[in-house]
Structure formats: C-alpha cells, structure tokens
XYZ file of C-alpha atoms in Angstrom:
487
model
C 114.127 158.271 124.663
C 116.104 159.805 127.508
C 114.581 161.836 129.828
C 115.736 165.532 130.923
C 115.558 164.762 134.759
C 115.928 161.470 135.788
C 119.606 160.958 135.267
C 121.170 159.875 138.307
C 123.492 162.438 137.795
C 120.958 165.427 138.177
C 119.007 163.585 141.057
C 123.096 164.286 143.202
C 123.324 167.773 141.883
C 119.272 168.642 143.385
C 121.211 169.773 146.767
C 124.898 169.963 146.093
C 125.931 169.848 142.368
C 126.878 172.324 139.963
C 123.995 174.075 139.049
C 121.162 173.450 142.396
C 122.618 174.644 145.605
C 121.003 174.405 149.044
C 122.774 174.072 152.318
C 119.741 174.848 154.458
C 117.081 172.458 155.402
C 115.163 170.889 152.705
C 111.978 171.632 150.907
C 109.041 168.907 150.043
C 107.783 169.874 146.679
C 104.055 169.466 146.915
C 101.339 168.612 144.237
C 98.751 170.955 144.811
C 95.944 168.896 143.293
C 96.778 165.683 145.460
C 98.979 167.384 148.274
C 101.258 164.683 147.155
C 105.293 165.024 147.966
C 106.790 164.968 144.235
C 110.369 165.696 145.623
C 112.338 167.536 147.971
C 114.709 170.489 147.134
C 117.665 171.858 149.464
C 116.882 175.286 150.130
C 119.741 177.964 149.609
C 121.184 180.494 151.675
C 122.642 183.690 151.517
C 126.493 181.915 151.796
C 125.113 180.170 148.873
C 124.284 183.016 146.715
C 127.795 184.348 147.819
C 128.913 181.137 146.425
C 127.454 181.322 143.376
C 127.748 184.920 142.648
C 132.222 184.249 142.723
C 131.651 181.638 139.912
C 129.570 183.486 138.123
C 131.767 186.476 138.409
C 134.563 184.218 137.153
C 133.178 182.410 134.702
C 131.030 185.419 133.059
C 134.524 186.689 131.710
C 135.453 184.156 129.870
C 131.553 183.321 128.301
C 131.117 187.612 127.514
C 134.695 187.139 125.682
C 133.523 184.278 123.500
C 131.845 184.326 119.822
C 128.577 185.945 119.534
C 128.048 182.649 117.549
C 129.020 180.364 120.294
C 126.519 182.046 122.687
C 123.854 181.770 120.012
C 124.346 178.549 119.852
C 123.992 177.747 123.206
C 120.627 179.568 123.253
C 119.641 177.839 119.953
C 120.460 174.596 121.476
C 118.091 175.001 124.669
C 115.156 176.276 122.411
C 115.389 172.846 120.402
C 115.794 170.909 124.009
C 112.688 173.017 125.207
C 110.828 171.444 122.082
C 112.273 167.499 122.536
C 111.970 167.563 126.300
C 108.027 169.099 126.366
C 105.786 166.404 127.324
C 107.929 165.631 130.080
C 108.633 168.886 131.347
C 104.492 169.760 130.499
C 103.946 166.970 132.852
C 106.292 169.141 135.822
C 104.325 172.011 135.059
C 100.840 170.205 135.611
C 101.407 168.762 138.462
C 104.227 171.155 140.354
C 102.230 174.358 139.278
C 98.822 173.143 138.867
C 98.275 173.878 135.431
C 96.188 172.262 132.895
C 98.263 170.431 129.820
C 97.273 173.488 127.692
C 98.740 175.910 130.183
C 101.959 173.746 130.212
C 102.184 173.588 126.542
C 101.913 177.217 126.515
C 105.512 177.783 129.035
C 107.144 174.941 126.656
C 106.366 176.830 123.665
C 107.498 180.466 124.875
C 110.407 179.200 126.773
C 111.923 178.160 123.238
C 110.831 181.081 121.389
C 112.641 183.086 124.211
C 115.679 181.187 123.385
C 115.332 181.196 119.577
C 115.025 185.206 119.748
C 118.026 185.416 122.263
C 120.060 183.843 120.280
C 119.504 185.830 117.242
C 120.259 188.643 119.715
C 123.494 187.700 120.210
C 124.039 188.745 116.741
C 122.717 192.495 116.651
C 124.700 194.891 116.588
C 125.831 196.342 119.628
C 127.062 200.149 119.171
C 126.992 203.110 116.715
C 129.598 205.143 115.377
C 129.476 209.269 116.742
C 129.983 212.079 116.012
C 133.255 214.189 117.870
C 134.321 217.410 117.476
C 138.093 216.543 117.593
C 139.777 214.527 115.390
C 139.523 210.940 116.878
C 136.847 207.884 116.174
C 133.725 207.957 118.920
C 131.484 205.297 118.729
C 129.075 203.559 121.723
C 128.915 200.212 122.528
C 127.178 197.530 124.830
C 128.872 195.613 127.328
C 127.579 192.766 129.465
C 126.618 194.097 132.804
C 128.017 191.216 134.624
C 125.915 189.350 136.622
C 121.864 189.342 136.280
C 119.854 188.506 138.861
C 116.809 186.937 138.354
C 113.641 186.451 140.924
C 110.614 184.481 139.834
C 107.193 183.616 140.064
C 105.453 180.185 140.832
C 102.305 181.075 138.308
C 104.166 180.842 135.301
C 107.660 179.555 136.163
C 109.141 178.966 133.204
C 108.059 181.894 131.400
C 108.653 184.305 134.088
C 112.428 182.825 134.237
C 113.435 182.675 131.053
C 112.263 185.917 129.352
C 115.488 187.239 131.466
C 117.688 184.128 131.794
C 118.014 183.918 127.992
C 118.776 187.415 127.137
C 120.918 188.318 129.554
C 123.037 184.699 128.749
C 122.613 186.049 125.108
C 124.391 188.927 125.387
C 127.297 188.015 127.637
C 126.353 187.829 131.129
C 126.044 185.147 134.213
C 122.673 184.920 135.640
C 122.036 183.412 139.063
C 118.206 182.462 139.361
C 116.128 181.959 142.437
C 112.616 180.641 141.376
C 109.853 180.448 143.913
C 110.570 176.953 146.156
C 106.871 175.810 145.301
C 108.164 175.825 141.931
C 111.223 174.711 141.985
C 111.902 171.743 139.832
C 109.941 173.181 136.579
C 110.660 176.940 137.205
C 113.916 176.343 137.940
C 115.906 172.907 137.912
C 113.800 172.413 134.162
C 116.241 175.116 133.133
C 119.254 174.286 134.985
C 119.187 171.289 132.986
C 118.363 172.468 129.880
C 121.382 174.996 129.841
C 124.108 171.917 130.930
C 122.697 170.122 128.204
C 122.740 172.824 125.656
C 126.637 173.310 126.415
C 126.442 176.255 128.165
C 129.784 176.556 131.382
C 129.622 175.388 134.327
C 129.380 178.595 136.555
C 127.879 181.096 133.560
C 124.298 179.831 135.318
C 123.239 178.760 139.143
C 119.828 178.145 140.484
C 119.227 178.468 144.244
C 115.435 178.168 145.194
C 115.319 179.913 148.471
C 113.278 182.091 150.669
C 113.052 185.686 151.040
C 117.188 185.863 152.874
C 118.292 184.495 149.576
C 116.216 186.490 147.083
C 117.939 189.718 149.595
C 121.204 187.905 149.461
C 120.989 188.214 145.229
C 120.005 191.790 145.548
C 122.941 193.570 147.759
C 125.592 191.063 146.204
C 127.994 193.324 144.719
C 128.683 191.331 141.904
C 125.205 191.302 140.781
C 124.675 194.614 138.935
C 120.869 194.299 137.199
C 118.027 192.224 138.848
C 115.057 191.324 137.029
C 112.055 190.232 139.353
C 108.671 189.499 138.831
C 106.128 189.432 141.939
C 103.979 190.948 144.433
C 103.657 194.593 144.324
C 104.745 194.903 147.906
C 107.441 192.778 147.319
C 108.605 194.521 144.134
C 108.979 198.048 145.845
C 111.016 195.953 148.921
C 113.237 194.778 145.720
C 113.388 197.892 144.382
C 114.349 200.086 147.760
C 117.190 197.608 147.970
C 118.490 197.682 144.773
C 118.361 201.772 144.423
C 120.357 201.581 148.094
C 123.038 199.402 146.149
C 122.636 201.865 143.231
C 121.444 198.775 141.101
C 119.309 199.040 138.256
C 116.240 197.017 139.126
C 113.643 195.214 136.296
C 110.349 195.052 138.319
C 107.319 193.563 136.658
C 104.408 193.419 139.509
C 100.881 193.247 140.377
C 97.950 194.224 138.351
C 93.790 195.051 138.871
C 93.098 195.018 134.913
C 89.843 196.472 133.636
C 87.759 194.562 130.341
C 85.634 197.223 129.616
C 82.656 195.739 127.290
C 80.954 198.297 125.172
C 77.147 198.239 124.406
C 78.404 196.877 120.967
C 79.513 193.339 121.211
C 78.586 189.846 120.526
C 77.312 189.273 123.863
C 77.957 185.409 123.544
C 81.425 186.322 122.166
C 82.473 188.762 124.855
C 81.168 186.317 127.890
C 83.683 183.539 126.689
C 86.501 186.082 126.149
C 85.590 188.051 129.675
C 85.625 184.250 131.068
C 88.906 183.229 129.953
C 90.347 186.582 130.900
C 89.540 186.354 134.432
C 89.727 182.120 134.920
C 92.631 181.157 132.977
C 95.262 179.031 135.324
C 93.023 179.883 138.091
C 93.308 183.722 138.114
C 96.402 183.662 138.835
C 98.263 185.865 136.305
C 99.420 189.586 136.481
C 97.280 190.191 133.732
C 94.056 188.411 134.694
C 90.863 190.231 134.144
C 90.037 191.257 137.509
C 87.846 193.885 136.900
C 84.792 193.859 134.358
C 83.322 196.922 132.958
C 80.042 196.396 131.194
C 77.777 199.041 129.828
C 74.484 199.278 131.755
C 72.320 198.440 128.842
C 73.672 194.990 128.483
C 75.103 194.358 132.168
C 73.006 192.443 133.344
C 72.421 189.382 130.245
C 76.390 189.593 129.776
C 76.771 188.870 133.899
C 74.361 186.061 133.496
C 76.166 184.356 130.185
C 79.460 185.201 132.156
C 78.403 183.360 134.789
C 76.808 180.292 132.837
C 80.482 180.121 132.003
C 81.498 179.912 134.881
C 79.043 177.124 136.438
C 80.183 174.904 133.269
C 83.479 174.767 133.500
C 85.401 171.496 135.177
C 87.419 171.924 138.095
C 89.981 169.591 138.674
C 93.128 167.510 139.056
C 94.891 168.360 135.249
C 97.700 165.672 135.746
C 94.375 163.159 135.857
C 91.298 164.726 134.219
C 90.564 166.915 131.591
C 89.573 170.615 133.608
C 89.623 174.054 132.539
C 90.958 175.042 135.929
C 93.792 173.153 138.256
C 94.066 173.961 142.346
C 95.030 177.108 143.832
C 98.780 176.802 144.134
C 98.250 176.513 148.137
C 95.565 176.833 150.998
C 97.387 180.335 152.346
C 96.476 181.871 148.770
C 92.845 180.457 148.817
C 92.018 181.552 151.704
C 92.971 185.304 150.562
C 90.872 184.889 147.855
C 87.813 183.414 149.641
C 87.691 186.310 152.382
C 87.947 188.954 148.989
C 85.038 187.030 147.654
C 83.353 187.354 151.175
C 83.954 190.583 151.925
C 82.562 191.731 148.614
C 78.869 190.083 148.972
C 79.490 192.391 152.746
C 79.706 195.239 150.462
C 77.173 194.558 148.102
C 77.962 192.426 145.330
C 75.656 189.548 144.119
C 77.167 186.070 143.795
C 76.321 184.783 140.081
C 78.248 181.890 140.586
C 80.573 179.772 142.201
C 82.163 181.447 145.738
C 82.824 177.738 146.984
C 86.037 175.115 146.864
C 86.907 172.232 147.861
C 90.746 171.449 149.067
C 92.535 174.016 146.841
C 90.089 173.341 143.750
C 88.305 176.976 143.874
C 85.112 177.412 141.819
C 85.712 180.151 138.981
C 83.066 183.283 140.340
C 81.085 185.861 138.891
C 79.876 189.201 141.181
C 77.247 191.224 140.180
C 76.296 194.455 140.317
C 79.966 194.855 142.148
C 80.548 198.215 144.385
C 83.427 199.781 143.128
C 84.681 199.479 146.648
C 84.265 195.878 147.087
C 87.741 194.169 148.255
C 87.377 191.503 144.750
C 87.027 195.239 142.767
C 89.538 197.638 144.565
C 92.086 194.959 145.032
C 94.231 191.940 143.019
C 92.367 188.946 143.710
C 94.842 186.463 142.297
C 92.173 184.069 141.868
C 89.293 182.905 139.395
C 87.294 185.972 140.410
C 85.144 187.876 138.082
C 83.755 191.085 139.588
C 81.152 192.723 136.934
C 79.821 196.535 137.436
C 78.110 198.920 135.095
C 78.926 202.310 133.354
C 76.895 204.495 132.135
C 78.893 206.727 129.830
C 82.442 206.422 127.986
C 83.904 209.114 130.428
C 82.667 206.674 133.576
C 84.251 203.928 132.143
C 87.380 205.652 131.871
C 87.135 206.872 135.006
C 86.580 203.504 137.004
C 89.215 202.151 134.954
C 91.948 204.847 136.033
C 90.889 204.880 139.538
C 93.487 202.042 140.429
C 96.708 201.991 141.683
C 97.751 199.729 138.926
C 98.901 200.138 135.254
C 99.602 196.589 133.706
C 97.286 195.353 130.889
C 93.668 196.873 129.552
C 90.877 194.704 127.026
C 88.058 196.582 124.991
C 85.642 194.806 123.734
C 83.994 197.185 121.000
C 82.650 196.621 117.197
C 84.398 199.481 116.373
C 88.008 199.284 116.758
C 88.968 202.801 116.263
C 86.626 203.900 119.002
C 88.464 201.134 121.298
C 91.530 202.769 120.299
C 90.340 205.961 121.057
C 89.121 205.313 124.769
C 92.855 203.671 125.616
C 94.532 206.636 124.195
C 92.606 207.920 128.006
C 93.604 204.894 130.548
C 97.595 204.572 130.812
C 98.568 201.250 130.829
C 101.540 198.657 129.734
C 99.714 196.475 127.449
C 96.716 197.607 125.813
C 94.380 194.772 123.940
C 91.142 196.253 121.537
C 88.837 193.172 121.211
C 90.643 190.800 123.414
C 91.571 190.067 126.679
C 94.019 191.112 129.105
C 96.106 188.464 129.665
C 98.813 188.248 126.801
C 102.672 188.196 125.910
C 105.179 187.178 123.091
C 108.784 186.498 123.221
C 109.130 189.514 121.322
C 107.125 192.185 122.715
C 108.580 194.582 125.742
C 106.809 193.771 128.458
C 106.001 196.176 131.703
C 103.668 197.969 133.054
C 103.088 201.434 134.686
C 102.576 202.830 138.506
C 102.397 200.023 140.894
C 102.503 197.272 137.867
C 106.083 198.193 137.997
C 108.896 201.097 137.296
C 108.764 201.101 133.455
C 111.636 198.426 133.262
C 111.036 195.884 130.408
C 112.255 192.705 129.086
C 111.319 191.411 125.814
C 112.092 192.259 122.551
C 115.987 193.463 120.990
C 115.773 197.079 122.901
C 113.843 196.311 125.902
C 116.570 193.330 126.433
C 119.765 195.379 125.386
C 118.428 198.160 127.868
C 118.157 195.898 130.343
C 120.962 193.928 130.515
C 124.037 196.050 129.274
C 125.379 198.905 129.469
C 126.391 201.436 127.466
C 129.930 202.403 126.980
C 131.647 205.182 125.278
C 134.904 204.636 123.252
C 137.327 207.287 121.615
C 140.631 206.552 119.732
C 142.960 209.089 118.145
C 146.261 208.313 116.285
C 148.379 210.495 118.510
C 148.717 211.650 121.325
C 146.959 215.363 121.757
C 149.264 218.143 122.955
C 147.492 220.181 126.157
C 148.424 223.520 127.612
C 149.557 221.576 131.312
C-alpha cells in the first residue's frame, strides 16, 4: 500500500513545492515523548503569505465558478483518503502531537466527517427568493468570500484545521492555512496532501507553518477577507484587533476555565471517571477541558478521593511505544506554566490529592482539594492534566462560582435528574452546555463557539454556522425594462 507522505515528490515540496512554503530558516519537528527530530519544516514568511495569497486569489475564481458537484467531490474524495490513510497519519499524530492512538483515531475520524458534511454543503441551497415592492425579481444569495484564512492549534491539529478548511473549500473559496510549527506535518502537511490527492487545484489551498509575522501577514492581507483562528485568549483578541482594523470579519474560538459541577445526586464512582476524563484527556490540553470541579459539600470530599485514585492509576507515557492514558506535555515552556499553577495553588491553600510531579514532559494527571476559589489552577486555564476540586453549598453558590469567570466555552452537570441540570444551565451562559457528561465535546455538525473571552460568538460547524462564516450575502434584483425616473 502506498503511503500519503513518503513520496519523494512531497519530501521536495516540504520547503519549496506547491502546497508547503518556507523561505526562512528551518524548523526541527520534535517528538515530545523522546525529544527526537522527526523532520524539519521551512518556516514561512510574510513574502510567502503574499505569495500565496496571489494564487489563491487567482485560482479561487476559477474553483468558486465550478460545479457544486465538482467541489463535493473533491471534499468527498479527502474524507475517503482521511479513512485509507489513518493508521499512518494516527501514527503523525502520536508522535508529532503527543497523543495516545485513541486520541489520533479520534482527529482521523472527524477530519472525514468534516469533509463528508462539506461536501454535502456544497449542495444546499444558497439564497431565497424576496419580496419587492416594484415590479422586478429580488432574491439573496451566497457568494464565496474569497480567501479564508485559517490559524491553528497544535492540541488538536487536524481537527482544529479542517472544521474551516473544508467548508470554506466547500463553498467556493481558497484557504491559506498556517498550523502551529510544532505541528506541522500532521496539522498541516497531512492535509496539504490529502487535498492534491483528492484533485483539488493547485493554488485553491497553501500551507505555510510560520511564526507569529506570518499568522499577522494572513490577517492584514487584503485578499484574505474572513479568518478563522483558534488559540490563546490573548492571542485571539491580538487577531481580532487586527482583523476589525482591516474591517475583516474574524472567527475566534479561544480559551476556556470550564466548570463540572457534580450534584449531591450522582453515582459517585460514575462521576469520578467522567470528572477524570474531563480534566486528563490528551493531557489537559483542550479548550474544553474540565478545569474547574464543583462538588457539593456533602459528597466532596469521597468524590476528591475516587477522583484522585483515578488519577494515581493512570499510565503516563510514550503512546507511539506503550499503551498510556496520557502522552507528554507538547513542550517544557508549557509544563513549566502548568507546574508553577499547580505550585502556586498548594501557596494558596489547596491540598495535593495526587500527582503534582513529572518527569521530562510526562506530567502526572493532579487532583487539588479543598481548592480556594482564588488559587491560580482555579481562577486561571491551566492547559494541563489539572483537576482543581472545591465545594458548594447551595444551587445558587454553584452558579455563582461557575459565572465568576472570564470565560464562556463549555459547562458539564452531573445530576440524576436531568431536568434540574437543565434548569441550573438555563443560569450559567455558556457555548456548549453538557447535562450528565463532560465538558470536552464536538461533532462535525454542531456550531461550535463560545461566549466572553471563549471567543466573539463566531462559529464554524454545521450548514448555518459554516454559510455565515464563510460567504457573504448578496442581494440581486432584475426587471424586464428599464424603469423610467423623474431625472
């Protein structure tokens, strides 16, 4: 069987070819778990993204003016190559991104429903017939915006990547991508590839991994209209003072602090394994990791110590060579954050339940008890495998603690009565809201965003949440003659 990366070919086009450009020095792609160099990448500049961005002006013409079915199955296409090509692009994802195989199966698996339900998105209709006062047909339709630019993540890299890249190719447009460079090859060459082989032409899509010049350079290009980024929270509002200067509509999906809140109710056995995986999964580091645990007082303190038996049993590890439940940190700048969070928490008051150690970039997933509601792991977004447990007394505290954030991405309840769950997030405003689960969760065809810091109510995901985001609307009269004005 042929593999999707190790065609000769593709190794010339990592620096120069069509679809990976970098002029500026190049990159080592590290293996977390091993610190091993897996390749290099060039790096791109801003004359590169100037580069790309007259191609994909060019080129996006001729793909918006094409079939819907053409486009659809172009999409198709790379969903089916996302499904033959898994294994080996898993095995990118394990060891580029430090995920464990399930993790990886997870991005292969959502990358092609993304491209399954863009390419039935092609088809929709795009425009409705209005009413007019005068004597003429009005009617609305959507038009490509241009060019999309996209700015990812390195926690999820595919994922984060092609919940835009797919849509927006979908429905008519060029997208230039710039994933994170620690993520390069699987966040961003993995779809480079996929797209040449699905058919799709030369100059519709570009990848440029690059630093923070080139993710600028994408922003103030004039030819890029719409820019869909995923990141920091700091960064985000950077991304978005930009883009509102270049009066550019600007997708931000950013940071969260999301509250389980555990009702007095619940399987206590139950709730500790969901609580776990909410707050450990790939190491913490999701937007919508649990990083804040709400437990009634009556049953704090045996749900902190099943949380934390949890904890202290789960395997730590390299996932390309051993079976773990968590991979490394993705580098030693972001465990160090997390460590002095976790330090300056048991300063404030919290009680270490377990873990608070590492070793290289393999941190131990950590439970605090009885955690001050100022505590740095509590107030702030860890990123990390981080579990910081306090106590409320009464559904209106709960509520309260759970509002007093700056953030507004994703909420769990844990509750035997559903309704009541219901009930108590009617109170806490939030993107995503999740009665007896969770907070970490998405589907190809959901609209996806949060509120307040989380981001500026842009979505992706889903047929309006995509055909807000990446067209516009245009309005469209037509008369059989020409109308006779008193000039």
């Amino acid at each position: 069987m042929t593999r999707l990366l190790s065609d000769p070919v593709w190794e010339s086009k990592i620096f120069d070819g069509e679809w990976v450009r970098g002029s500026a020095d190049d990159r080592i792609v590290v293996e977390p778990a091993t610190g091993k160099q897996l390749t290099t990448v060039g790096m791109a500049t801003p004359d590169d993204v100037a580069a790309a961005a007259t191609k994909a002006t060019a080129a996006q013409k001729d793909w918006a003016a094409r079939p819907y079915t053409e486009r659809a199955a172009v999409l198709r296409r790379a969903g089916q190559l996302f499904e033959q090509y898994a294994d080996e692009i898993g095995e990118w994802v394990i060891r580029e991104a430090g995920s464990i195989p399930a993790k990886a199966g997870l991005e292969t698996h959502t990358a092609a429903e993304e491209c399954y339900n863009a390419a039935a998105l092609a088809a929709h209709p795009v425009g409705e017939v209005l009413r007019s006062e005068q004597p003429r047909l009005s009617f609305s339709r959507r038009v490509p915006v241009g060019t999309v630019g996209v700015i990812a993540p390195f926690n999820f890299p595919i994922i984060l990547s092609i919940r835009a890249v797919a849509p927006a190719l979908a429905l008519g447009n060029s997208v230039i991508l710039k994933p994170d460079p620690r993520t390069a090859i699987c966040g961003g060459v993995v779809l480079a590839r996929i797209f040449e082989e699905a058919g799709l032409p030369a100059g519709v899509f570009s990848m440029l991994p690059g630093g923070a010049d080139a993710g600028e350079a994408i922003v103030v290009h004039p030819s890029v209209r719409v820019i869909a980024f995923t990141g920091s929270t700091r960064a985000g509002r950077a991304v978005g003072e930009l883009a509102g200067r270049h009066l550019k509509r600007a997708h931000l999906e950013l940071g969260g602090n999301n509250a389980l809140i555990v009702m007095d109710d619940v399987d206590l056995e139950k709730a500790a394994s969901v609580g776990a995986f909410g707050s450990f999964m790939h190491q913490g580091q999701i937007c919508m990791t649990t990083g804040r645990q709400l437990v009634h007082e009556s049953i704090a303190a045996d749900y902190t110590a099943l949380l934390a038996e949890h904890a202290d049993k789960l395997p730590v590890g390299d996932p390309f060579t051993g079976q773990v439940a968590l991979g490394p940190i993705i580098d030693a700048k972001q465990r160090d954050h997390i460590h002095s969070l976790v330090n300056g928490s048991i300063a404030a008051g919290a009680k270490l339940a377990a873990g608070g150690t590492y070793e290289d970039l393999f941190y131990r997933p950590t439970v605090l008890a009885d955690t001050p509601l100022t505590a740095p792991a509590f107030a702030d977004e860890v990123f990390g495998p981080v579990a910081p447990v306090t106590s409320f007394a009464t559904v209106e505290q709960a509520v309260a603690i759970a509002n007093d954030s700056e953030y507004g991405l994703s909420l769990g309840i844990l509750t035997s009565d559903a309704m009541r769950g219901l009930e108590l997030a009617q109170q806490i405003p939030t993107g995503l809201v999740h009665i007896n689960d969770q907070t970490v969760g998405d589907e190809a065809v959901i609209p996806f965003g949060g509120m307040a810091s989380s981001g500026n109510g842009g979505r992706v995901g889903g047929i309006g949440a995509n055909l807000d985001a990446f067209t516009e609307t245009q309005w469209v009269t037509a008369q059989s003659a020409l109308p006779v004005y008193p000039f």
